[in-house]
């Protein structure tokens, strides 16, 4: 697991769960929407709800 990729995910605000009154930060690999991708032999985690084009390119 890439700590850098997971760490950058956790700094993001999740637009799916957040509202005007409550901000939910990304849970990184702890979220059910997180998906791994192998880039240059390193696992990078991304949000499949936000970055759905990445999933389409791997089908």
PDB file of N, CA and C in Angstrom:
ATOM      1  N   UNK A   1       0.836  -1.179   0.000  1.00  0.00           N
ATOM      2  CA  UNK A   1       0.000   0.000   0.000  1.00  0.00           C
ATOM      3  C   UNK A   1       0.880   1.240   0.000  1.00  0.00           C
ATOM      4  N   UNK A   2       0.476   2.217  -0.741  1.00  0.00           N
ATOM      5  CA  UNK A   2       1.205   3.474  -0.776  1.00  0.00           C
ATOM      6  C   UNK A   2       0.659   4.395   0.309  1.00  0.00           C
ATOM      7  N   UNK A   3       1.501   4.713   1.281  1.00  0.00           N
ATOM      8  CA  UNK A   3       1.058   5.621   2.339  1.00  0.00           C
ATOM      9  C   UNK A   3       0.817   7.017   1.776  1.00  0.00           C
ATOM     10  N   UNK A   4       1.578   7.394   0.757  1.00  0.00           N
ATOM     11  CA  UNK A   4       1.427   8.721   0.169  1.00  0.00           C
ATOM     12  C   UNK A   4       0.061   8.847  -0.495  1.00  0.00           C
ATOM     13  N   UNK A   5      -0.313   7.858  -1.269  1.00  0.00           N
ATOM     14  CA  UNK A   5      -1.599   7.921  -1.963  1.00  0.00           C
ATOM     15  C   UNK A   5      -2.744   7.898  -0.969  1.00  0.00           C
ATOM     16  N   UNK A   6      -2.668   7.029   0.039  1.00  0.00           N
ATOM     17  CA  UNK A   6      -3.729   6.961   1.023  1.00  0.00           C
ATOM     18  C   UNK A   6      -3.787   8.260   1.830  1.00  0.00           C
ATOM     19  N   UNK A   7      -2.641   8.817   2.156  1.00  0.00           N
ATOM     20  CA  UNK A   7      -2.597  10.063   2.903  1.00  0.00           C
ATOM     21  C   UNK A   7      -3.209  11.216   2.136  1.00  0.00           C
ATOM     22  N   UNK A   8      -2.975  11.274   0.829  1.00  0.00           N
ATOM     23  CA  UNK A   8      -3.549  12.354   0.036  1.00  0.00           C
ATOM     24  C   UNK A   8      -5.053  12.186  -0.112  1.00  0.00           C
ATOM     25  N   UNK A   9      -5.536  10.942  -0.106  1.00  0.00           N
ATOM     26  CA  UNK A   9      -6.979  10.718  -0.151  1.00  0.00           C
ATOM     27  C   UNK A   9      -7.629  11.227   1.127  1.00  0.00           C
ATOM     28  N   UNK A  10      -7.005  10.980   2.259  1.00  0.00           N
ATOM     29  CA  UNK A  10      -7.597  11.348   3.542  1.00  0.00           C
ATOM     30  C   UNK A  10      -7.693  12.859   3.724  1.00  0.00           C
ATOM     31  N   UNK A  11      -6.910  13.636   2.979  1.00  0.00           N
ATOM     32  CA  UNK A  11      -6.960  15.086   3.089  1.00  0.00           C
ATOM     33  C   UNK A  11      -8.106  15.683   2.271  1.00  0.00           C
ATOM     34  N   UNK A  12      -8.703  14.882   1.402  1.00  0.00           N
ATOM     35  CA  UNK A  12      -9.790  15.373   0.564  1.00  0.00           C
ATOM     36  C   UNK A  12     -11.109  15.386   1.328  1.00  0.00           C
ATOM     37  N   UNK A  13     -11.972  16.311   0.965  1.00  0.00           N
ATOM     38  CA  UNK A  13     -13.334  16.313   1.487  1.00  0.00           C
ATOM     39  C   UNK A  13     -14.167  15.461   0.552  1.00  0.00           C
ATOM     40  N   UNK A  14     -14.945  14.545   1.108  1.00  0.00           N
ATOM     41  CA  UNK A  14     -15.770  13.664   0.284  1.00  0.00           C
ATOM     42  C   UNK A  14     -17.044  14.400  -0.123  1.00  0.00           C
ATOM     43  N   UNK A  15     -17.226  14.701  -1.410  1.00  0.00           N
ATOM     44  CA  UNK A  15     -18.422  15.435  -1.848  1.00  0.00           C
ATOM     45  C   UNK A  15     -19.680  14.573  -1.824  1.00  0.00           C
ATOM     46  N   UNK A  16     -19.535  13.266  -1.757  1.00  0.00           N
ATOM     47  CA  UNK A  16     -20.688  12.375  -1.760  1.00  0.00           C
ATOM     48  C   UNK A  16     -21.373  12.379  -0.391  1.00  0.00           C
ATOM     49  N   UNK A  17     -20.600  12.349   0.681  1.00  0.00           N
ATOM     50  CA  UNK A  17     -21.150  12.262   2.032  1.00  0.00           C
ATOM     51  C   UNK A  17     -21.318  13.640   2.682  1.00  0.00           C
ATOM     52  N   UNK A  18     -20.510  14.614   2.292  1.00  0.00           N
ATOM     53  CA  UNK A  18     -20.547  15.935   2.917  1.00  0.00           C
ATOM     54  C   UNK A  18     -21.817  16.692   2.556  1.00  0.00           C
ATOM     55  N   UNK A  19     -22.149  17.631   3.434  1.00  0.00           N
ATOM     56  CA  UNK A  19     -23.279  18.522   3.167  1.00  0.00           C
ATOM     57  C   UNK A  19     -22.831  19.941   3.505  1.00  0.00           C
ATOM     58  N   UNK A  20     -23.749  20.897   3.398  1.00  0.00           N
ATOM     59  CA  UNK A  20     -23.420  22.280   3.732  1.00  0.00           C
ATOM     60  C   UNK A  20     -23.149  22.475   5.213  1.00  0.00           C
ATOM     61  N   UNK A  21     -23.671  21.579   6.046  1.00  0.00           N
ATOM     62  CA  UNK A  21     -23.512  21.711   7.490  1.00  0.00           C
ATOM     63  C   UNK A  21     -22.432  20.802   8.062  1.00  0.00           C
ATOM     64  N   UNK A  22     -22.064  19.757   7.318  1.00  0.00           N
ATOM     65  CA  UNK A  22     -21.133  18.767   7.844  1.00  0.00           C
ATOM     66  C   UNK A  22     -20.146  18.365   6.760  1.00  0.00           C
ATOM     67  N   UNK A  23     -18.856  18.435   7.077  1.00  0.00           N
ATOM     68  CA  UNK A  23     -17.833  18.027   6.125  1.00  0.00           C
ATOM     69  C   UNK A  23     -17.283  16.662   6.527  1.00  0.00           C
ATOM     70  N   UNK A  24     -17.318  15.735   5.614  1.00  0.00           N
ATOM     71  CA  UNK A  24     -16.749  14.405   5.846  1.00  0.00           C
ATOM     72  C   UNK A  24     -15.478  14.285   5.015  1.00  0.00           C
ATOM     73  N   UNK A  25     -14.376  14.011   5.675  1.00  0.00           N
ATOM     74  CA  UNK A  25     -13.131  13.816   4.945  1.00  0.00           C
ATOM     75  C   UNK A  25     -13.058  12.385   4.429  1.00  0.00           C
ATOM     76  N   UNK A  26     -12.340  12.206   3.354  1.00  0.00           N
ATOM     77  CA  UNK A  26     -12.154  10.895   2.748  1.00  0.00           C
ATOM     78  C   UNK A  26     -11.522   9.947   3.757  1.00  0.00           C
ATOM     79  N   UNK A  27     -11.996   8.721   3.800  1.00  0.00           N
ATOM     80  CA  UNK A  27     -11.473   7.727   4.725  1.00  0.00           C
ATOM     81  C   UNK A  27     -10.330   6.921   4.110  1.00  0.00           C
ATOM     82  N   UNK A  28      -9.937   7.270   2.909  1.00  0.00           N
ATOM     83  CA  UNK A  28      -8.827   6.564   2.261  1.00  0.00           C
ATOM     84  C   UNK A  28      -9.172   5.111   2.010  1.00  0.00           C
ATOM     85  N   UNK A  29      -8.249   4.215   2.254  1.00  0.00           N
ATOM     86  CA  UNK A  29      -8.487   2.800   1.966  1.00  0.00           C
ATOM     87  C   UNK A  29      -9.516   2.188   2.904  1.00  0.00           C
ATOM     88  N   UNK A  30      -9.917   2.909   3.958  1.00  0.00           N
ATOM     89  CA  UNK A  30     -10.960   2.426   4.858  1.00  0.00           C
ATOM     90  C   UNK A  30     -12.362   2.611   4.307  1.00  0.00           C
ATOM     91  N   UNK A  31     -12.492   3.233   3.146  1.00  0.00           N
ATOM     92  CA  UNK A  31     -13.804   3.484   2.545  1.00  0.00           C
ATOM     93  C   UNK A  31     -14.127   2.387   1.532  1.00  0.00           C
ATOM     94  N   UNK A  32     -15.393   2.004   1.448  1.00  0.00           N
ATOM     95  CA  UNK A  32     -15.808   0.975   0.494  1.00  0.00           C
ATOM     96  C   UNK A  32     -15.663   1.419  -0.955  1.00  0.00           C
ATOM     97  N   UNK A  33     -15.578   2.723  -1.199  1.00  0.00           N
ATOM     98  CA  UNK A  33     -15.440   3.231  -2.563  1.00  0.00           C
ATOM     99  C   UNK A  33     -13.981   3.286  -3.017  1.00  0.00           C
ATOM    100  N   UNK A  34     -13.047   3.055  -2.107  1.00  0.00           N
ATOM    101  CA  UNK A  34     -11.622   3.100  -2.455  1.00  0.00           C
ATOM    102  C   UNK A  34     -11.246   1.871  -3.278  1.00  0.00           C
ATOM    103  N   UNK A  35     -10.507   2.088  -4.356  1.00  0.00           N
ATOM    104  CA  UNK A  35     -10.086   1.007  -5.241  1.00  0.00           C
ATOM    105  C   UNK A  35      -8.580   1.108  -5.484  1.00  0.00           C
ATOM    106  N   UNK A  36      -7.887  -0.016  -5.496  1.00  0.00           N
ATOM    107  CA  UNK A  36      -6.447   0.004  -5.767  1.00  0.00           C
ATOM    108  C   UNK A  36      -6.165   0.007  -7.267  1.00  0.00           C
ATOM    109  N   UNK A  37      -5.076   0.642  -7.632  1.00  0.00           N
ATOM    110  CA  UNK A  37      -4.611   0.641  -9.016  1.00  0.00           C
ATOM    111  C   UNK A  37      -3.098   0.490  -8.969  1.00  0.00           C
ATOM    112  N   UNK A  38      -2.543  -0.324  -9.833  1.00  0.00           N
ATOM    113  CA  UNK A  38      -1.098  -0.555  -9.867  1.00  0.00           C
ATOM    114  C   UNK A  38      -0.468   0.389 -10.882  1.00  0.00           C
ATOM    115  N   UNK A  39       0.363   1.299 -10.403  1.00  0.00           N
ATOM    116  CA  UNK A  39       1.045   2.270 -11.259  1.00  0.00           C
ATOM    117  C   UNK A  39       2.532   2.173 -10.956  1.00  0.00           C
ATOM    118  N   UNK A  40       3.319   1.845 -11.984  1.00  0.00           N
ATOM    119  CA  UNK A  40       4.771   1.692 -11.818  1.00  0.00           C
ATOM    120  C   UNK A  40       5.114   0.773 -10.646  1.00  0.00           C
ATOM    121  N   UNK A  41       4.435  -0.353 -10.585  1.00  0.00           N
ATOM    122  CA  UNK A  41       4.654  -1.381  -9.565  1.00  0.00           C
ATOM    123  C   UNK A  41       4.355  -0.904  -8.146  1.00  0.00           C
ATOM    124  N   UNK A  42       3.576   0.170  -7.998  1.00  0.00           N
ATOM    125  CA  UNK A  42       3.182   0.672  -6.684  1.00  0.00           C
ATOM    126  C   UNK A  42       1.655   0.760  -6.652  1.00  0.00           C
ATOM    127  N   UNK A  43       1.066   0.332  -5.550  1.00  0.00           N
ATOM    128  CA  UNK A  43      -0.377   0.398  -5.408  1.00  0.00           C
ATOM    129  C   UNK A  43      -0.786   1.805  -5.025  1.00  0.00           C
ATOM    130  N   UNK A  44      -1.681   2.380  -5.812  1.00  0.00           N
ATOM    131  CA  UNK A  44      -2.215   3.711  -5.558  1.00  0.00           C
ATOM    132  C   UNK A  44      -3.717   3.556  -5.355  1.00  0.00           C
ATOM    133  N   UNK A  45      -4.244   4.157  -4.306  1.00  0.00           N
ATOM    134  CA  UNK A  45      -5.669   4.070  -4.013  1.00  0.00           C
ATOM    135  C   UNK A  45      -6.376   5.313  -4.534  1.00  0.00           C
ATOM    136  N   UNK A  46      -7.578   5.115  -5.084  1.00  0.00           N
ATOM    137  CA  UNK A  46      -8.357   6.237  -5.596  1.00  0.00           C
ATOM    138  C   UNK A  46      -9.825   6.023  -5.256  1.00  0.00           C
ATOM    139  N   UNK A  47     -10.596   7.091  -5.334  1.00  0.00           N
ATOM    140  CA  UNK A  47     -12.029   7.035  -5.033  1.00  0.00           C
ATOM    141  C   UNK A  47     -12.789   6.694  -6.311  1.00  0.00           C
ATOM    142  N   UNK A  48     -13.452   5.561  -6.310  1.00  0.00           N
ATOM    143  CA  UNK A  48     -14.178   5.136  -7.514  1.00  0.00           C
ATOM    144  C   UNK A  48     -15.443   5.967  -7.749  1.00  0.00           C
ATOM    145  N   UNK A  49     -15.944   6.650  -6.722  1.00  0.00           N
ATOM    146  CA  UNK A  49     -17.124   7.500  -6.901  1.00  0.00           C
ATOM    147  C   UNK A  49     -16.771   8.798  -7.622  1.00  0.00           C
ATOM    148  N   UNK A  50     -15.587   9.318  -7.325  1.00  0.00           N
ATOM    149  CA  UNK A  50     -15.166  10.580  -7.928  1.00  0.00           C
ATOM    150  C   UNK A  50     -14.416  10.343  -9.235  1.00  0.00           C
ATOM    151  N   UNK A  51     -13.533   9.356  -9.245  1.00  0.00           N
ATOM    152  CA  UNK A  51     -12.685   9.087 -10.407  1.00  0.00           C
ATOM    153  C   UNK A  51     -13.200   7.854 -11.156  1.00  0.00           C
ATOM    154  N   UNK A  52     -14.449   7.893 -11.582  1.00  0.00           N
ATOM    155  CA  UNK A  52     -15.065   6.729 -12.232  1.00  0.00           C
ATOM    156  C   UNK A  52     -14.468   6.439 -13.606  1.00  0.00           C
ATOM    157  N   UNK A  53     -13.871   7.416 -14.250  1.00  0.00           N
ATOM    158  CA  UNK A  53     -13.247   7.200 -15.561  1.00  0.00           C
ATOM    159  C   UNK A  53     -12.081   6.225 -15.462  1.00  0.00           C
ATOM    160  N   UNK A  54     -11.405   6.200 -14.325  1.00  0.00           N
ATOM    161  CA  UNK A  54     -10.289   5.283 -14.114  1.00  0.00           C
ATOM    162  C   UNK A  54     -10.794   3.840 -14.147  1.00  0.00           C
ATOM    163  N   UNK A  55     -11.942   3.572 -13.523  1.00  0.00           N
ATOM    164  CA  UNK A  55     -12.518   2.222 -13.532  1.00  0.00           C
ATOM    165  C   UNK A  55     -12.919   1.809 -14.940  1.00  0.00           C
ATOM    166  N   UNK A  56     -13.494   2.728 -15.711  1.00  0.00           N
ATOM    167  CA  UNK A  56     -13.932   2.420 -17.065  1.00  0.00           C
ATOM    168  C   UNK A  56     -12.750   2.037 -17.949  1.00  0.00           C
ATOM    169  N   UNK A  57     -11.601   2.652 -17.736  1.00  0.00           N
ATOM    170  CA  UNK A  57     -10.431   2.373 -18.578  1.00  0.00           C
ATOM    171  C   UNK A  57      -9.807   1.014 -18.284  1.00  0.00           C
ATOM    172  N   UNK A  58     -10.141   0.401 -17.125  1.00  0.00           N
ATOM    173  CA  UNK A  58      -9.566  -0.882 -16.748  1.00  0.00           C
ATOM    174  C   UNK A  58     -10.490  -2.055 -17.073  1.00  0.00           C
ATOM    175  N   UNK A  59     -11.659  -1.783 -17.634  1.00  0.00           N
ATOM    176  CA  UNK A  59     -12.593  -2.878 -17.958  1.00  0.00           C
ATOM    177  C   UNK A  59     -12.226  -3.572 -19.237  1.00  0.00           C
TER     178      UNK A  59
END
